[in-house]
Structure formats: structure tokens, C-alpha cells
Amino acid sequence: FIIFTLYFAITEFNSLMKRRCLYLKSFWSWVELILALLSLAEIGIMLYTTYILLGFNSPSQEPKTDSPEGAFAQYQQAAFWDQINTYVQGIMVCVGALKLLHLLRFNKHVGRGAETVKKATGPLLGFFVIFAIVWIGFAMLAYLTFGAKEEGFSPFITTLQTLVTIILGKFYELSDQNGMMGPLFTFTFITFFQWIIVTMFVAILDVAMKQVAEEHSQKKPETEQVADLMLERLQRWVERLPGRGKGRSSSLIKQETNPIFIHCSFQWMHYLGSFGQRRDISLLRR
């Protein structure tokens, strides 16, 4: 892991030095950079935590005082860095999952999902602004009304967390002096968020998904064309094996004579490198 992380970090640093501003303009470049920095931080934290744990049995690392507080401070320090290590690992796994989605972009479902989110970015930003304003407004109302009497509504940060759990389906029996604000707040909050806000979110994604589907129906994206090319090469390789049929379907021949397909194939063969053999290029030109 350490060797791979160092190689990966050096590669990303060299790419940053060569491309400079162009590197920082790409979202996936930021993902690669953050993943490299998190991996380096993970190595540093892991080594430092191991150093603290090994120092427990070393006579030179014994506490300066004979009181129990000195030994407890060492264990508390080790537990603190172990907790930080857990946080870093969690964030690193999350960023790694984003990178995995980028690597799976040749799958048409993953590619369309990414394009849908990209096309809906503008409307979603406006939606999240409205969501934040309404959410904070309900949180202030709940904090001022129920904060002094109900568990889970004080302090204000806890109120925000409680409202999230209410959206996810957890129910709180709220009460006040006159017995009206609790049921009224619960009904209004659940109705507004689960029937209006969530519907707006789904509608934005639905519109973006329809636009992406219309664009793909007119022309296949390059990632899908490259995936088709790879599957065709695999099928052709299997047909060359002993005992397999030597015939070729007319659909493959028609696809190979498509100029758009040929141009995309040459472009991605040059990028990937593994498709740049002259023998395969001659097969495409037939």
C-alpha cells in the first residue's frame, strides 16, 4: 500500500506540474488529488499511531510521573489518533467510490447517471439553497418551541440532526403547554418536506434524465462506442480460437464501416494504447 501510494502521489504531482491550471479545472483531477493526499495522510497517521503503541512497552517512553493520569494520557493520545485514522479511512473510501464510478463510465447506466447529475447541477444548486433555507427555518421554530422541554431539540445542532431523522421516518411525540404546536409542527414539517421538497428533487432529476435519453437516442456517446469496440474485439478473439465458427455477423460488418465509429475507435485506441496495433487497425479499415 505504501509503495503504490507513493507512486500514485508522484504521478499526480507530475501531472499537476505539467498541466497546471488545466489540471485543476477537471473535477476528476480533484478526486485523484484528494485521494492521493488522503492516502499519504493515512500512512502518516498509521505510522505515528504504531509508534505510540510500541512506546507503551519501552522503558524510555514511560510517563514522567508515577500517577495514573500520566499513563492514561498516553492511552488517550493513542485512542485520539486511532479515531482520526478511522475518519480518514471513511473519507478515503467515499472518494475511492467516486473514482470507481468514473472507472465504470463505460457502462451505459453508470455513464447516463453521471451525465444526468451533470446536466441537473444548476437546478439542483438552486434547489439545495431553497432546501437549506426552509430546513433552517423549521429548525429554528422547533428549537425555540421545544428546545427547553423536549429531548433532541437542544442545542441547535442537535435540532438539525433531529429534523433529518424525522425526514427519514422517525417519529417524535412532541408536546407543549397548550398541546397544539407539537402535532401542528410535525404534520406541517412532514407534509412539506416529504410531499413537496422531495417531489421537486425527483422532478429535477426526471427532466435531466429525459434530456440525456434524447441525446443518447440521436448519437451514442464515445464511452459506449468504445465499450462496443472492446466487446467486438473480444468476440472476434473468441471466434479465432480453435473449434469456433469463422463467420462474422452482418451487424459487426455494418458497424465497422460506420465512419463515426471508426473515427472514435482510432481516437480511443491512441489514448488507451492497447488498441494501437497495426493488425487491429487494418481490420477496422476493411
Short mmCIF file of C-alpha atoms in Angstrom, two decimals:
data_model
loop_
_atom_site.label_atom_id
_atom_site.label_comp_id
_atom_site.label_asym_id
_atom_site.label_seq_id
_atom_site.Cartn_x
_atom_site.Cartn_y
_atom_site.Cartn_z
CA PHE A 1 0.00 0.00 0.00
CA ILE A 2 2.80 2.43 0.86
CA ILE A 3 4.67 1.78 -2.40
CA PHE A 4 1.54 2.14 -4.52
CA THR A 5 0.54 5.33 -2.66
CA LEU A 6 3.94 6.93 -3.20
CA TYR A 7 3.87 6.03 -6.91
CA PHE A 8 0.33 7.34 -7.25
CA ALA A 9 1.14 10.60 -5.41
CA ILE A 10 4.27 11.24 -7.53
CA THR A 11 2.29 10.60 -10.72
CA GLU A 12 -0.44 13.05 -9.72
CA PHE A 13 2.13 15.66 -8.67
CA ASN A 14 3.90 15.40 -12.02
CA SER A 15 0.57 15.71 -13.83
CA LEU A 16 -0.22 18.81 -11.77
CA MET A 17 3.12 20.39 -12.61
CA LYS A 18 2.68 19.71 -16.34
CA ARG A 19 -0.96 20.72 -16.77
CA ARG A 20 -1.18 23.35 -14.00
CA CYS A 21 -4.48 25.22 -14.37
CA LEU A 22 -5.94 22.67 -16.77
CA TYR A 23 -5.47 20.01 -14.12
CA LEU A 24 -7.43 21.99 -11.53
CA LYS A 25 -10.33 22.62 -13.90
CA SER A 26 -11.28 18.94 -14.05
CA PHE A 27 -13.49 17.52 -11.27
CA TRP A 28 -11.95 14.06 -11.56
CA SER A 29 -8.47 15.56 -11.21
CA TRP A 30 -9.54 16.94 -7.85
CA VAL A 31 -10.81 13.48 -6.90
CA GLU A 32 -7.43 11.95 -7.79
CA LEU A 33 -5.55 14.67 -5.88
CA ILE A 34 -7.71 14.36 -2.76
CA LEU A 35 -7.36 10.58 -2.84
CA ALA A 36 -3.58 10.86 -3.05
CA LEU A 37 -3.43 13.32 -0.14
CA LEU A 38 -5.73 11.16 1.98
CA SER A 39 -3.61 8.09 1.27
CA LEU A 40 -0.47 9.93 2.37
CA ALA A 41 -2.25 11.16 5.50
CA GLU A 42 -3.39 7.59 6.23
CA ILE A 43 0.20 6.35 6.04
CA GLY A 44 1.44 9.10 8.36
CA ILE A 45 -1.31 8.59 10.94
CA MET A 46 -0.90 4.81 10.86
CA LEU A 47 2.86 5.02 11.43
CA TYR A 48 2.51 7.59 14.22
CA THR A 49 -0.19 5.54 15.99
CA THR A 50 2.01 2.44 15.74
CA TYR A 51 4.91 4.44 17.22
CA ILE A 52 2.75 5.46 20.19
CA LEU A 53 1.55 1.90 20.78
CA LEU A 54 5.08 0.47 20.62
CA GLY A 55 6.23 3.11 23.11
CA PHE A 56 3.97 1.68 25.82
CA ASN A 57 6.36 -1.24 26.37
CA SER A 58 9.52 0.83 26.01
CA PRO A 59 11.20 1.93 29.27
CA SER A 60 12.29 5.21 27.71
CA GLN A 61 8.68 6.12 26.89
CA GLU A 62 7.25 5.62 30.39
CA PRO A 63 5.31 8.53 31.90
CA LYS A 64 7.38 11.13 33.70
CA THR A 65 5.11 10.85 36.74
CA ASP A 66 4.04 7.75 38.64
CA SER A 67 0.42 8.90 38.81
CA PRO A 68 -2.26 7.03 36.83
CA GLU A 69 -3.01 10.24 34.93
CA GLY A 70 0.31 10.00 33.10
CA ALA A 71 -0.36 6.51 31.76
CA PHE A 72 -3.94 7.42 30.92
CA ALA A 73 -2.73 10.41 28.88
CA GLN A 74 -0.66 8.09 26.67
CA TYR A 75 -3.60 5.77 26.05
CA GLN A 76 -5.86 8.74 25.42
CA GLN A 77 -3.43 10.09 22.82
CA ALA A 78 -3.30 6.72 21.06
CA ALA A 79 -7.11 6.48 21.07
CA PHE A 80 -7.38 10.01 19.67
CA TRP A 81 -5.13 9.27 16.69
CA ASP A 82 -6.86 5.96 16.12
CA GLN A 83 -10.17 7.86 15.90
CA ILE A 84 -8.61 10.30 13.42
CA ASN A 85 -7.40 7.30 11.43
CA THR A 86 -10.97 6.00 11.26
CA TYR A 87 -12.23 9.35 9.94
CA VAL A 88 -9.54 9.47 7.27
CA GLN A 89 -10.30 5.91 6.18
CA GLY A 90 -14.01 6.71 5.89
CA ILE A 91 -13.41 9.78 3.73
CA MET A 92 -10.88 7.87 1.62
CA VAL A 93 -13.37 5.06 0.96
CA CYS A 94 -16.00 7.63 -0.07
CA VAL A 95 -13.63 9.34 -2.52
CA GLY A 96 -12.48 5.96 -3.80
CA ALA A 97 -16.10 5.05 -4.54
CA LEU A 98 -16.39 8.21 -6.67
CA LYS A 99 -13.28 7.18 -8.55
CA LEU A 100 -14.73 3.71 -9.07
CA LEU A 101 -17.81 5.27 -10.67
CA HIS A 102 -15.52 7.17 -13.01
CA LEU A 103 -13.74 3.95 -13.98
CA LEU A 104 -17.11 2.28 -14.66
CA ARG A 105 -18.23 5.05 -17.02
CA PHE A 106 -18.07 2.60 -19.97
CA ASN A 107 -21.25 1.01 -18.59
CA LYS A 108 -24.15 2.85 -20.19
CA HIS A 109 -26.20 3.02 -16.98
CA VAL A 110 -23.34 4.49 -14.97
CA GLY A 111 -22.48 6.90 -17.78
CA ARG A 112 -26.05 8.11 -18.13
CA GLY A 113 -26.34 8.55 -14.39
CA ALA A 114 -23.23 10.73 -14.30
CA GLU A 115 -24.45 12.80 -17.26
CA THR A 116 -27.86 13.20 -15.60
CA VAL A 117 -26.29 14.59 -12.43
CA LYS A 118 -24.03 16.85 -14.51
CA LYS A 119 -26.94 18.25 -16.52
CA ALA A 120 -29.03 18.78 -13.37
CA THR A 121 -26.24 20.52 -11.43
CA GLY A 122 -27.59 24.05 -11.98
CA PRO A 123 -31.20 23.33 -10.97
CA LEU A 124 -30.02 21.19 -8.04
CA LEU A 125 -27.91 24.02 -6.65
CA GLY A 126 -30.94 26.30 -6.62
CA PHE A 127 -33.00 23.50 -5.07
CA PHE A 128 -30.49 22.96 -2.25
CA VAL A 129 -30.50 26.69 -1.46
CA ILE A 130 -34.29 26.57 -1.03
CA PHE A 131 -33.98 23.33 0.94
CA ALA A 132 -31.42 24.85 3.32
CA ILE A 133 -33.49 27.99 3.93
CA VAL A 134 -36.69 26.06 4.68
CA TRP A 135 -34.88 23.45 6.75
CA ILE A 136 -33.13 26.05 8.94
CA GLY A 137 -36.45 27.90 9.34
CA PHE A 138 -38.19 24.78 10.66
CA ALA A 139 -35.17 24.04 12.86
CA MET A 140 -35.32 27.49 14.46
CA LEU A 141 -39.04 27.05 15.09
CA ALA A 142 -38.51 23.63 16.69
CA TYR A 143 -35.55 24.85 18.76
CA LEU A 144 -37.41 27.85 20.17
CA THR A 145 -40.63 25.91 20.79
CA PHE A 146 -39.41 22.53 22.04
CA GLY A 147 -35.74 23.11 22.94
CA ALA A 148 -36.36 23.74 26.62
CA LYS A 149 -38.65 20.72 27.19
CA GLU A 150 -38.11 18.02 24.54
CA GLU A 151 -35.11 15.75 24.20
CA GLY A 152 -33.34 16.04 20.84
CA PHE A 153 -34.11 19.72 20.21
CA SER A 154 -31.31 21.37 22.19
CA PRO A 155 -28.76 22.66 21.25
CA PHE A 156 -29.48 23.96 17.75
CA ILE A 157 -27.12 21.50 16.00
CA THR A 158 -28.97 18.62 17.65
CA THR A 159 -32.24 20.10 16.37
CA LEU A 160 -30.92 19.99 12.82
CA GLN A 161 -29.96 16.34 13.25
CA THR A 162 -33.37 15.52 14.73
CA LEU A 163 -35.16 17.03 11.74
CA VAL A 164 -33.09 14.82 9.43
CA THR A 165 -34.22 11.73 11.36
CA ILE A 166 -37.84 12.92 11.09
CA ILE A 167 -37.45 13.18 7.30
CA LEU A 168 -36.09 9.61 7.27
CA GLY A 169 -39.19 8.35 9.08
CA LYS A 170 -38.51 8.56 12.83
CA PHE A 171 -41.43 9.91 14.85
CA TYR A 172 -41.18 12.14 17.94
CA GLU A 173 -44.05 12.73 20.35
CA LEU A 174 -43.87 16.50 20.68
CA SER A 175 -45.84 18.37 23.27
CA ASP A 176 -46.05 21.88 24.66
CA GLN A 177 -48.14 23.75 27.21
CA ASN A 178 -51.29 24.01 25.10
CA GLY A 179 -50.83 20.74 23.18
CA MET A 180 -51.25 22.32 19.73
CA MET A 181 -47.79 23.21 18.44
CA GLY A 182 -46.38 19.68 18.66
CA PRO A 183 -48.86 17.92 16.33
CA LEU A 184 -49.12 21.01 14.09
CA PHE A 185 -45.35 21.25 13.66
CA THR A 186 -44.98 17.51 12.96
CA PHE A 187 -47.77 17.47 10.37
CA THR A 188 -46.54 20.63 8.62
CA PHE A 189 -42.89 19.59 8.53
CA ILE A 190 -43.51 16.04 7.27
CA THR A 191 -46.05 17.18 4.68
CA PHE A 192 -43.88 19.99 3.34
CA PHE A 193 -40.65 18.00 3.07
CA GLN A 194 -41.89 14.56 2.06
CA TRP A 195 -44.55 15.73 -0.39
CA ILE A 196 -43.20 19.00 -1.80
CA ILE A 197 -39.43 19.19 -1.38
CA VAL A 198 -38.75 15.55 -2.29
CA THR A 199 -41.11 15.81 -5.27
CA MET A 200 -39.19 18.84 -6.55
CA PHE A 201 -35.92 16.92 -6.27
CA VAL A 202 -37.27 13.92 -8.17
CA ALA A 203 -38.79 16.20 -10.85
CA ILE A 204 -35.43 17.91 -11.49
CA LEU A 205 -33.68 14.57 -11.95
CA ASP A 206 -36.50 13.28 -14.15
CA VAL A 207 -36.23 16.24 -16.54
CA ALA A 208 -32.44 15.87 -16.75
CA MET A 209 -32.74 12.11 -17.34
CA LYS A 210 -35.18 12.63 -20.23
CA GLN A 211 -32.82 15.15 -21.85
CA VAL A 212 -29.90 12.71 -21.59
CA ALA A 213 -32.02 9.89 -23.03
CA GLU A 214 -32.99 12.06 -26.02
CA GLU A 215 -29.35 12.99 -26.67
CA HIS A 216 -28.25 9.34 -26.49
CA SER A 217 -31.05 8.28 -28.83
CA GLN A 218 -29.64 10.60 -31.50
CA LYS A 219 -25.98 9.73 -31.03
CA LYS A 220 -24.09 7.26 -28.87
CA PRO A 221 -21.51 8.77 -26.51
CA GLU A 222 -17.86 7.90 -27.05
CA THR A 223 -17.70 5.77 -23.90
CA GLU A 224 -20.45 3.46 -25.17
CA GLN A 225 -18.82 3.27 -28.60
CA VAL A 226 -15.52 2.27 -27.00
CA ALA A 227 -17.32 -0.35 -24.90
CA ASP A 228 -18.90 -1.77 -28.07
CA LEU A 229 -15.48 -1.83 -29.71
CA MET A 230 -13.97 -3.75 -26.81
CA LEU A 231 -16.80 -6.29 -26.84
CA GLU A 232 -16.41 -6.70 -30.59
CA ARG A 233 -12.68 -7.31 -30.23
CA LEU A 234 -13.36 -9.89 -27.53
CA GLN A 235 -15.92 -11.65 -29.71
CA ARG A 236 -13.52 -11.64 -32.65
CA TRP A 237 -10.75 -13.07 -30.48
CA VAL A 238 -13.06 -15.86 -29.27
CA GLU A 239 -14.01 -16.67 -32.86
CA ARG A 240 -10.34 -17.15 -33.71
CA LEU A 241 -9.96 -19.87 -31.11
CA PRO A 242 -9.80 -23.49 -32.37
CA GLY A 243 -13.24 -25.04 -32.77
CA ARG A 244 -15.08 -21.71 -33.05
CA GLY A 245 -17.00 -20.52 -36.10
CA LYS A 246 -15.20 -18.39 -38.63
CA GLY A 247 -18.24 -16.49 -39.82
CA ARG A 248 -18.96 -12.91 -38.94
CA SER A 249 -22.35 -11.34 -38.46
CA SER A 250 -23.54 -8.63 -40.81
CA SER A 251 -24.18 -6.28 -37.88
CA LEU A 252 -20.48 -6.30 -37.00
CA ILE A 253 -19.50 -5.58 -40.59
CA LYS A 254 -22.02 -2.74 -40.78
CA GLN A 255 -20.73 -1.30 -37.52
CA GLU A 256 -17.12 -1.42 -38.70
CA THR A 257 -17.98 0.55 -41.83
CA ASN A 258 -19.59 3.35 -39.81
CA PRO A 259 -17.33 6.44 -40.20
CA ILE A 260 -18.25 7.84 -36.79
CA PHE A 261 -17.45 4.51 -35.15
CA ILE A 262 -14.11 4.26 -36.98
CA HIS A 263 -13.09 7.83 -36.00
CA CYS A 264 -14.00 7.24 -32.35
CA SER A 265 -12.18 3.91 -32.38
CA PHE A 266 -8.95 5.44 -33.69
CA GLN A 267 -9.13 8.24 -31.16
CA TRP A 268 -9.58 5.95 -28.17
CA MET A 269 -7.09 3.39 -29.46
CA HIS A 270 -4.45 6.10 -29.44
CA TYR A 271 -5.45 7.09 -25.91
CA LEU A 272 -5.62 3.60 -24.42
CA GLY A 273 -2.53 2.28 -26.19
CA SER A 274 -3.60 -1.33 -26.12
CA PHE A 275 -5.66 -0.91 -29.28
CA GLY A 276 -2.89 0.70 -31.32
CA GLN A 277 -1.54 -2.35 -33.07
CA ARG A 278 -1.32 -2.16 -36.85
CA ARG A 279 -3.00 -5.51 -37.31
CA ASP A 280 -6.14 -4.33 -35.50
CA ILE A 281 -6.18 -1.05 -37.41
CA SER A 282 -6.12 -2.91 -40.68
CA LEU A 283 -9.12 -4.92 -39.56
CA LEU A 284 -11.05 -1.73 -38.88
CA ARG A 285 -10.27 -0.38 -42.37
CA ARG A 286 -11.76 -3.41 -44.15
#
